[in-house]
PDB file of C-alpha atoms in Angstrom:
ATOM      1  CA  UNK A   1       0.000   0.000   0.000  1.00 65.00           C
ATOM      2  CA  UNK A   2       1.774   3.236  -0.875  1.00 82.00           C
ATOM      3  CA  UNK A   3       1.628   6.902   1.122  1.00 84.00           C
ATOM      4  CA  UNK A   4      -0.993   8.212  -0.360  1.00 88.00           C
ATOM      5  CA  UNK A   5      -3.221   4.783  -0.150  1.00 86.00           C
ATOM      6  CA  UNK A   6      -2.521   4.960   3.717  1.00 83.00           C
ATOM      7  CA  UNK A   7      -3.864   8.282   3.756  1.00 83.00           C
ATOM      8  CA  UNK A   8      -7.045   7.945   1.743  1.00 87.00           C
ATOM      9  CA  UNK A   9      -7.481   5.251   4.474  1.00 83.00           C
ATOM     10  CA  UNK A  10      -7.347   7.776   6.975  1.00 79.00           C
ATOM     11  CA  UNK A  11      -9.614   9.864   6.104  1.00 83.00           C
ATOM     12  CA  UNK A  12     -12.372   7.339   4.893  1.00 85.00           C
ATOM     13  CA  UNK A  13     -12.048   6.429   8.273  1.00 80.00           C
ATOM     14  CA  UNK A  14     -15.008   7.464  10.345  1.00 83.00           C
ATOM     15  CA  UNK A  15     -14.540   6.455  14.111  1.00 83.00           C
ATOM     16  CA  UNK A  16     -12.736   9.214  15.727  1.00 79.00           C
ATOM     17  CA  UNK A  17     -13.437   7.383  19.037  1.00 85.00           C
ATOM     18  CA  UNK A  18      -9.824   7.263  19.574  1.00 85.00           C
ATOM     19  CA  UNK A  19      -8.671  10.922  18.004  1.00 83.00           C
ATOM     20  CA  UNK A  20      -6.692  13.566  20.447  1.00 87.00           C
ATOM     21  CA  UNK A  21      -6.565  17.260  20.472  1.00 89.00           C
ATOM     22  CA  UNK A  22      -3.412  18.445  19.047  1.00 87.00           C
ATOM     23  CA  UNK A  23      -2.200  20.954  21.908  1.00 91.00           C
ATOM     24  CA  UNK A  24       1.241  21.612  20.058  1.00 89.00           C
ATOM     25  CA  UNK A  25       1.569  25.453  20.085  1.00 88.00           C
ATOM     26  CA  UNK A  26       1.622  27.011  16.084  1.00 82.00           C
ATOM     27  CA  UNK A  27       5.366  27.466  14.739  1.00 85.00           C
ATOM     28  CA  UNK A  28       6.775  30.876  14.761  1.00 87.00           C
ATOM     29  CA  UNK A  29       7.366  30.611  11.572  1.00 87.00           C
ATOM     30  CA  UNK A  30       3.460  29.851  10.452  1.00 85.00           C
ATOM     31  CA  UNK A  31       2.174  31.961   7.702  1.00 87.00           C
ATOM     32  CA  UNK A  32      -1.689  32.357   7.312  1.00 88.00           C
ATOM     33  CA  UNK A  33      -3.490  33.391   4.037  1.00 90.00           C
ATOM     34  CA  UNK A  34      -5.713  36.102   4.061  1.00 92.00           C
ATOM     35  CA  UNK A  35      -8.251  37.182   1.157  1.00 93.00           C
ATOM     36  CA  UNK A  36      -8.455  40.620   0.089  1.00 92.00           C
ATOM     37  CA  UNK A  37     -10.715  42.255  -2.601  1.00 95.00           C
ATOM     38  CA  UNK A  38      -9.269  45.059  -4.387  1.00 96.00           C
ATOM     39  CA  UNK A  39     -10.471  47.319  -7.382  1.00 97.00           C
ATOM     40  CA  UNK A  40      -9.033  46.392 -10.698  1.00 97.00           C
ATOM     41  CA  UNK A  41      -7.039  50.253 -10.894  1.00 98.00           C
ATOM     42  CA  UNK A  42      -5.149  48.743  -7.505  1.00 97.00           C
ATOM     43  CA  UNK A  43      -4.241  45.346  -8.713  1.00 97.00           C
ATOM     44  CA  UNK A  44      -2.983  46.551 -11.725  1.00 98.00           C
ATOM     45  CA  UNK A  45      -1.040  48.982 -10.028  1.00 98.00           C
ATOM     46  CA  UNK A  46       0.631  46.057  -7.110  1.00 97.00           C
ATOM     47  CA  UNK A  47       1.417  44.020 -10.007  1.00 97.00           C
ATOM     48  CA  UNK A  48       3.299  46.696 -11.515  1.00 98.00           C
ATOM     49  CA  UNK A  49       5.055  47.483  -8.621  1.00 98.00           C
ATOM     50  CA  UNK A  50       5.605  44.286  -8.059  1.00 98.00           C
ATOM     51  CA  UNK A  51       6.925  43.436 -11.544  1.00 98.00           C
ATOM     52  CA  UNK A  52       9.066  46.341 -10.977  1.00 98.00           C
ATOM     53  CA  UNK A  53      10.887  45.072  -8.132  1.00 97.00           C
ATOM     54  CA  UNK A  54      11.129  41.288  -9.337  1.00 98.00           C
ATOM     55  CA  UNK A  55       8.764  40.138  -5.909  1.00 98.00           C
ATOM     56  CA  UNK A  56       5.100  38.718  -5.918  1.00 97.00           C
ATOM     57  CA  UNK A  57       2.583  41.025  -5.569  1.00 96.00           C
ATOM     58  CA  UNK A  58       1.591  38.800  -2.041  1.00 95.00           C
ATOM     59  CA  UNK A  59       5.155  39.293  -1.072  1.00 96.00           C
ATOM     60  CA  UNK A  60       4.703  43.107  -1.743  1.00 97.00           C
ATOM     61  CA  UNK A  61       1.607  43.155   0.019  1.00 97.00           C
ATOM     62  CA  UNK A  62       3.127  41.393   3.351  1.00 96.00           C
ATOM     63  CA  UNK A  63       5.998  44.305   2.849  1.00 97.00           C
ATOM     64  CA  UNK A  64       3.506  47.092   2.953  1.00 97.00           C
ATOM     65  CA  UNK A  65       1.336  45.768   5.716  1.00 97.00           C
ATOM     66  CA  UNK A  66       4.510  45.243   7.663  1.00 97.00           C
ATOM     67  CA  UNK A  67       6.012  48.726   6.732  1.00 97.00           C
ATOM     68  CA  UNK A  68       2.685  50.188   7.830  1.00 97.00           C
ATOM     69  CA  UNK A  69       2.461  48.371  10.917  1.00 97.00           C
ATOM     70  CA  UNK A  70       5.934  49.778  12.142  1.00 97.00           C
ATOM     71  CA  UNK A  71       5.507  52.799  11.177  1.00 96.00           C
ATOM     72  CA  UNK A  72       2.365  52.638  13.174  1.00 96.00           C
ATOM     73  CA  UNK A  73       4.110  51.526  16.183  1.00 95.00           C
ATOM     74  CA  UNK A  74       6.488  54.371  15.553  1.00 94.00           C
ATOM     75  CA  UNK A  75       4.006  57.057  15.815  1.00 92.00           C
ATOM     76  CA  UNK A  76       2.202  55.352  18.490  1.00 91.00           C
ATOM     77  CA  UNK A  77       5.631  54.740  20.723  1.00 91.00           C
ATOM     78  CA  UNK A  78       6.826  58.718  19.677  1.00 89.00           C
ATOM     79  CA  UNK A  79       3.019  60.140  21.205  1.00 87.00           C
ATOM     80  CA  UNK A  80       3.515  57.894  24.429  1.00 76.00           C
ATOM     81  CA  UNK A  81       6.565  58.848  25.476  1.00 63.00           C
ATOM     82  CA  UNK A  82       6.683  62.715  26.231  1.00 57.00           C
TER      83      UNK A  82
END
């Protein structure tokens, strides 16, 4: 039985009588997707940019979000402390 007949096996598989929680904490390292709708002006615009500097346009995207986020923090950190 190969890998992937093992694994079909699995998941025909009904009785969960003996299944556990997995408590194992996520990886540091996890990414998670995340669906965004856009008009058709922006897209073309990220995939430009993107183009432009040889990345995916996701990979853009997580650069911007981050950039924004610090840059948030920033301004939040600079109006806390007087």
């Amino acid at each position: 039985m190969s890998r992937l007949d093992d694994a079909q096996a699995a998941l025909d598989n009904r009785d969960w009588s003996t299944a556990e929680i997995d408590t194992t904490p996520p990886r540091s390292d996890a990414t998670v997707g995340h669906t965004v709708r856009m008009s058709l002006q922006l897209t073309e615009r990220l995939f430009a940019e993107a183009q432009r500097r040889g990345i995916t346009p996701p990979d853009l995207i997580c650069r911007y979000v981050t950039d924004g986020l610090e840059a948030a923090d920033a301004i939040r950190s600079s109006t806390s402390n007087p």
